[in-house]
XYZ file of C-alpha atoms in Angstrom:
357
model
C -13.545 -76.843 -40.302
C -13.696 -75.148 -36.902
C -15.839 -72.017 -36.709
C -13.948 -68.723 -36.283
C -13.991 -67.286 -32.781
C -12.842 -64.215 -30.937
C -9.078 -63.813 -30.809
C -9.525 -63.232 -27.051
C -10.632 -66.872 -26.686
C -9.355 -69.035 -25.074
C -6.142 -67.266 -24.071
C -7.594 -64.458 -21.943
C -10.013 -66.661 -19.924
C -7.203 -69.170 -19.343
C -4.822 -66.464 -18.078
C -7.485 -64.927 -15.822
C -8.520 -68.359 -14.550
C -4.894 -69.161 -13.744
C -4.559 -65.869 -11.840
C -7.795 -66.546 -9.940
C -6.670 -69.994 -8.811
C -3.185 -68.809 -7.814
C -4.723 -65.804 -6.072
C -6.513 -68.264 -3.789
C -3.152 -69.633 -2.606
C -2.329 -66.936 0.019
C -5.630 -66.998 1.970
C -5.859 -70.799 1.833
C -2.181 -71.168 2.783
C -2.693 -68.776 5.685
C -5.348 -71.118 7.044
C -2.948 -74.058 6.758
C 0.137 -72.231 8.103
C -1.316 -72.219 11.611
C -0.102 -75.799 12.097
C 2.835 -76.389 9.726
C 6.295 -75.050 8.828
C 6.395 -72.768 5.714
C 8.964 -74.980 3.950
C 6.874 -78.064 4.655
C 3.687 -76.393 3.440
C 5.353 -75.225 0.204
C 6.593 -78.770 -0.377
C 3.176 -80.306 0.262
C 1.448 -77.803 -2.034
C 3.844 -78.382 -4.936
C 4.081 -82.127 -4.405
C 0.293 -82.329 -4.201
C 0.121 -80.509 -7.537
C 2.577 -82.953 -9.114
C 0.924 -86.089 -7.724
C -2.576 -84.832 -8.570
C -1.633 -84.102 -12.175
C 0.109 -87.493 -12.449
C -3.106 -89.232 -11.333
C -5.145 -87.112 -13.768
C -2.823 -88.052 -16.628
C -3.033 -91.759 -15.770
C -6.832 -91.600 -15.717
C -6.909 -89.943 -19.151
C -4.645 -92.634 -20.612
C -4.302 -92.684 -24.392
C -6.614 -89.703 -24.823
C -3.964 -87.454 -23.271
C -1.307 -88.534 -25.771
C -3.634 -88.175 -28.772
C -4.725 -84.610 -27.996
C -1.371 -83.118 -26.966
C 2.145 -83.082 -28.387
C 4.561 -84.985 -26.175
C 7.917 -83.734 -24.979
C 10.727 -84.380 -27.444
C 14.471 -84.579 -26.922
C 14.880 -80.996 -28.129
C 12.462 -79.824 -25.406
C 14.455 -81.310 -22.513
C 16.958 -78.420 -22.133
C 14.140 -75.835 -21.964
C 12.189 -78.012 -19.516
C 15.276 -78.471 -17.343
C 15.929 -74.710 -17.329
C 12.289 -73.959 -16.466
C 12.210 -76.493 -13.636
C 15.633 -75.424 -12.376
C 14.708 -71.731 -12.302
C 11.081 -71.999 -11.176
C 11.148 -75.181 -9.109
C 14.544 -75.036 -7.420
C 16.385 -71.685 -7.640
C 13.397 -69.356 -7.120
C 11.845 -71.149 -4.094
C 15.237 -71.475 -2.369
C 16.101 -67.791 -2.955
C 12.662 -66.773 -1.715
C 12.831 -68.824 1.471
C 16.286 -67.534 2.379
C 15.204 -64.000 1.472
C 12.194 -64.248 3.767
C 14.462 -65.096 6.693
C 16.419 -61.845 6.161
C 13.645 -59.474 5.109
C 10.319 -58.234 6.445
C 7.120 -59.888 5.238
C 5.665 -56.608 3.937
C 8.782 -55.722 1.961
C 8.990 -59.241 0.525
C 5.334 -59.149 -0.538
C 5.978 -55.872 -2.337
C 9.060 -57.247 -4.068
C 7.234 -60.373 -5.249
C 5.401 -58.178 -7.762
C 8.706 -57.989 -9.644
C 7.921 -61.418 -11.104
C 5.335 -59.940 -13.457
C 7.679 -57.128 -14.455
C 10.565 -59.556 -15.017
C 8.357 -61.847 -17.117
C 7.191 -59.003 -19.344
C 10.600 -57.337 -19.623
C 12.322 -60.566 -20.716
C 9.533 -61.283 -23.233
C 9.762 -57.812 -24.731
C 13.535 -57.300 -24.671
C 14.900 -60.815 -25.259
C 12.146 -62.519 -27.276
C 10.941 -59.356 -29.037
C 7.227 -59.802 -28.400
C 5.409 -56.831 -29.869
C 4.326 -54.079 -27.491
C 2.799 -50.624 -27.940
C 1.984 -47.780 -25.562
C -1.484 -49.148 -24.807
C -0.105 -52.490 -23.663
C 2.721 -50.840 -21.757
C 0.369 -48.543 -19.844
C -1.989 -51.449 -19.173
C 0.803 -53.648 -17.824
C 2.119 -50.935 -15.517
C -1.395 -50.082 -14.295
C -1.856 -53.727 -13.276
C 1.573 -53.810 -11.636
C 0.928 -50.489 -9.863
C -2.247 -51.978 -8.397
C -0.325 -55.047 -7.242
C 2.384 -52.872 -5.651
C -0.203 -50.717 -3.867
C -1.968 -53.831 -2.616
C 1.278 -55.173 -1.122
C 2.429 -51.873 0.415
C 2.409 -51.929 4.199
C 3.846 -48.480 4.858
C 7.444 -49.567 5.424
C 8.408 -49.610 1.771
C 11.161 -51.866 0.497
C 14.091 -52.799 2.713
C 17.192 -52.758 0.491
C 19.253 -55.482 2.098
C 20.542 -58.937 1.236
C 17.102 -60.415 1.880
C 15.525 -58.010 -0.614
C 18.121 -58.921 -3.220
C 17.394 -62.616 -2.704
C 13.635 -62.067 -3.130
C 14.272 -59.985 -6.247
C 16.501 -62.787 -7.517
C 13.666 -65.257 -6.978
C 11.357 -63.052 -9.065
C 13.951 -62.860 -11.833
C 14.251 -66.660 -11.756
C 10.467 -67.025 -12.058
C 10.498 -64.520 -14.924
C 13.072 -66.674 -16.718
C 11.035 -69.782 -15.873
C 7.920 -68.286 -17.511
C 9.845 -67.397 -20.669
C 11.580 -70.782 -20.836
C 8.195 -72.476 -20.426
C 6.909 -70.491 -23.407
C 9.478 -72.326 -25.556
C 7.808 -75.677 -24.782
C 4.206 -74.494 -24.352
C 3.174 -76.405 -27.497
C 3.749 -79.688 -25.636
C 1.512 -81.331 -23.044
C 0.947 -78.735 -20.271
C -0.079 -81.418 -17.776
C 3.308 -83.137 -18.102
C 5.203 -79.841 -17.757
C 3.227 -78.779 -14.672
C 3.441 -82.285 -13.191
C 7.239 -82.364 -13.450
C 7.552 -78.845 -12.064
C 5.314 -79.718 -9.134
C 7.172 -82.923 -8.295
C 10.631 -81.311 -8.435
C 9.630 -78.193 -6.490
C 7.762 -80.359 -3.986
C 10.751 -82.618 -3.356
C 13.106 -79.617 -2.996
C 10.876 -77.785 -0.514
C 10.053 -80.928 1.487
C 13.769 -81.644 1.700
C 14.492 -78.112 2.914
C 11.753 -78.448 5.516
C 13.131 -81.724 6.832
C 16.677 -80.322 6.937
C 15.362 -77.315 8.888
C 13.961 -79.689 11.498
C 10.291 -79.766 10.490
C 8.331 -82.990 10.568
C 5.538 -84.275 8.370
C 2.095 -83.340 9.731
C -0.796 -85.756 10.231
C -2.284 -87.546 7.214
C -5.528 -85.485 7.081
C -3.488 -82.263 6.906
C -1.224 -83.704 4.192
C -4.311 -84.643 2.154
C -5.834 -81.160 2.603
C -2.607 -79.374 1.613
C -2.171 -81.668 -1.403
C -5.741 -80.968 -2.558
C -5.201 -77.212 -2.263
C -1.883 -77.508 -4.118
C -3.501 -79.471 -6.954
C -5.853 -76.586 -7.737
C -3.968 -73.394 -6.808
C -0.634 -74.556 -8.240
C -1.221 -77.573 -10.508
C -4.389 -76.585 -12.373
C -3.335 -72.928 -12.287
C 0.003 -73.767 -13.922
C -1.658 -75.895 -16.624
C -3.947 -72.966 -17.473
C -0.949 -70.588 -17.452
C 0.939 -72.755 -19.957
C -2.115 -73.001 -22.203
C -2.464 -69.206 -22.049
C 1.183 -68.869 -23.134
C 0.283 -70.672 -26.362
C -2.391 -68.154 -27.262
C -1.192 -64.854 -25.763
C 2.586 -65.004 -25.582
C 4.539 -64.476 -22.377
C 4.205 -60.731 -21.809
C 0.406 -60.595 -21.985
C -0.024 -63.780 -19.957
C 2.309 -62.343 -17.312
C 0.285 -59.122 -17.199
C -3.018 -60.929 -16.647
C -1.340 -63.177 -14.073
C -0.349 -60.078 -12.100
C -4.028 -59.760 -11.134
C -3.553 -62.672 -8.707
C -2.784 -60.467 -5.632
C -6.059 -58.547 -6.101
C -8.037 -61.768 -6.497
C -6.295 -63.134 -3.398
C -7.228 -60.014 -1.432
C -10.890 -60.368 -2.411
C -10.839 -64.019 -1.365
C -9.207 -63.064 1.940
C -12.149 -60.736 2.594
C -14.622 -63.508 1.793
C -12.798 -66.394 3.525
C -10.881 -64.777 6.383
C -13.083 -61.761 7.027
C -10.354 -59.221 6.196
C -11.678 -55.617 6.028
C -12.463 -53.908 2.722
C -10.044 -50.969 2.544
C -9.646 -47.850 0.417
C -6.263 -49.193 -0.709
C -7.936 -52.328 -2.083
C -10.491 -50.209 -3.931
C -7.806 -48.001 -5.528
C -5.707 -51.070 -6.418
C -8.783 -52.645 -7.991
C -9.408 -49.483 -10.033
C -5.810 -49.442 -11.315
C -5.946 -53.128 -12.215
C -9.355 -52.658 -13.836
C -7.950 -49.914 -16.063
C -4.994 -52.099 -16.985
C -7.253 -55.055 -17.706
C -9.490 -52.915 -19.925
C -6.482 -51.599 -21.873
C -5.385 -55.173 -22.559
C -8.835 -56.558 -23.359
C -9.564 -53.701 -25.750
C -6.309 -54.210 -27.633
C -6.809 -54.970 -31.312
C -3.521 -55.915 -32.906
C -4.274 -56.359 -36.594
C -2.095 -55.990 -39.671
C -1.197 -57.867 -42.816
C 1.401 -60.466 -41.947
C 3.126 -63.371 -43.622
C 3.427 -66.941 -42.353
C 6.540 -68.707 -43.578
C 6.533 -72.457 -44.216
C 6.642 -74.234 -40.864
C 6.590 -77.841 -39.657
C 5.828 -78.676 -36.040
C 3.531 -80.600 -33.700
C 0.983 -79.284 -31.219
C -2.654 -79.627 -30.198
C -4.922 -77.970 -32.787
C -8.291 -77.865 -34.517
C -8.839 -77.298 -38.225
C -8.985 -73.516 -38.337
C -7.658 -71.257 -41.087
C -4.075 -71.974 -40.005
C -4.555 -75.758 -40.042
C -5.928 -76.971 -43.353
C -4.086 -80.197 -44.034
C -4.686 -83.840 -44.965
C -5.158 -86.754 -42.575
C -4.077 -90.049 -44.108
C -5.401 -89.103 -47.491
C -8.586 -87.400 -46.249
C -9.133 -83.701 -46.708
C -9.297 -81.209 -43.856
C -13.094 -81.558 -43.606
C -12.865 -85.292 -42.961
C -14.097 -86.930 -39.773
C -11.309 -86.534 -37.223
C -11.442 -86.009 -33.483
C -10.558 -82.478 -32.380
C -8.483 -81.232 -30.782
C -5.717 -83.587 -31.798
C -1.945 -83.487 -32.142
C 0.327 -84.682 -34.925
C 3.253 -83.463 -36.987
C 1.959 -81.134 -39.709
C 3.185 -78.567 -42.197
C 2.024 -74.985 -42.626
C 2.231 -73.671 -46.180
C 3.271 -70.043 -46.685
C 0.344 -67.670 -46.211
C -0.248 -63.936 -46.176
C -3.390 -62.500 -44.614
C -4.790 -59.981 -42.139
C -6.729 -60.581 -38.925
C -6.607 -59.673 -35.209
C -4.029 -61.804 -33.394
C -1.789 -62.198 -30.366
C 1.850 -63.377 -30.427
C 0.797 -67.021 -30.184
C 2.861 -69.869 -31.604
C 1.763 -68.997 -35.158
C 2.231 -65.236 -34.880
C 5.685 -64.644 -33.463
C 6.782 -62.460 -36.310
C 8.796 -59.255 -36.463
C 7.162 -55.821 -36.499
C 9.083 -53.360 -38.589
């Protein structure tokens, strides 16, 4: 049986790793934007993520199917909603919003994605939250807002509403993705990347842009594979272990990580605002990392399929062999959880989405 490990692992490192990779997107994109249209660059980044993950999945072959649950018919509506919101509606609203709003105001408004993600998770899906988590989340968001503030504040116009709508769509996307996070994250991220890539490339071509030279396409695709594709895979895996609200809070660290990378890559100055934002985010991160949610809880009988190892929640037979038999881990198959009542630290992962009276 698998050895017990910290309840922070692997969800927190996955969420922070996802934020770090996505945080690299702005400074790297700024380098690429010198020679290409924004629509075209967005399309190349997303399409590169989709193509890169498709190649990765082909190279893994049967191993990929054995270790992860595959999408089922019941997952298709949630996948379609996630792709529609995050891959089509949100990018289109954002691009049109950017044409009607200032860059500084739009950057500030983009922090609403984290707030929308957490609010939907708490209000609609009833993920547990206490004052510590609430203060931590708002400290992280306050740091992100301060980091994006350019002195002009938020322009309340149609463009601002469109950008806010994009953030709401991404918030819905993150919560819809949570519903299918037990299935293969590479497939989910691959499909999202391909759809969003095609949409943005199409918008770029309609707007009159042309495809850049092959070396630039290859460079943009490589950047997209890591900052969007790999980042999204890690985000989906984090959803499994942390739930949507906590993953969204950690993901809100991306602007700070991006600012640090901009200093290192582009030579941007180290400012007092960055230091204060870092302090706020550090406080929020500490509040989340030091959370210890522990109480006696009951697991009802449950049958489902997902990637797992044989921990205390997964003690079942394999073709007549007991749970200590020689099997490759992690693996995925349909299995049944017997009713259980116990107490241990936990997050609202797929096995701990219970009510809190």
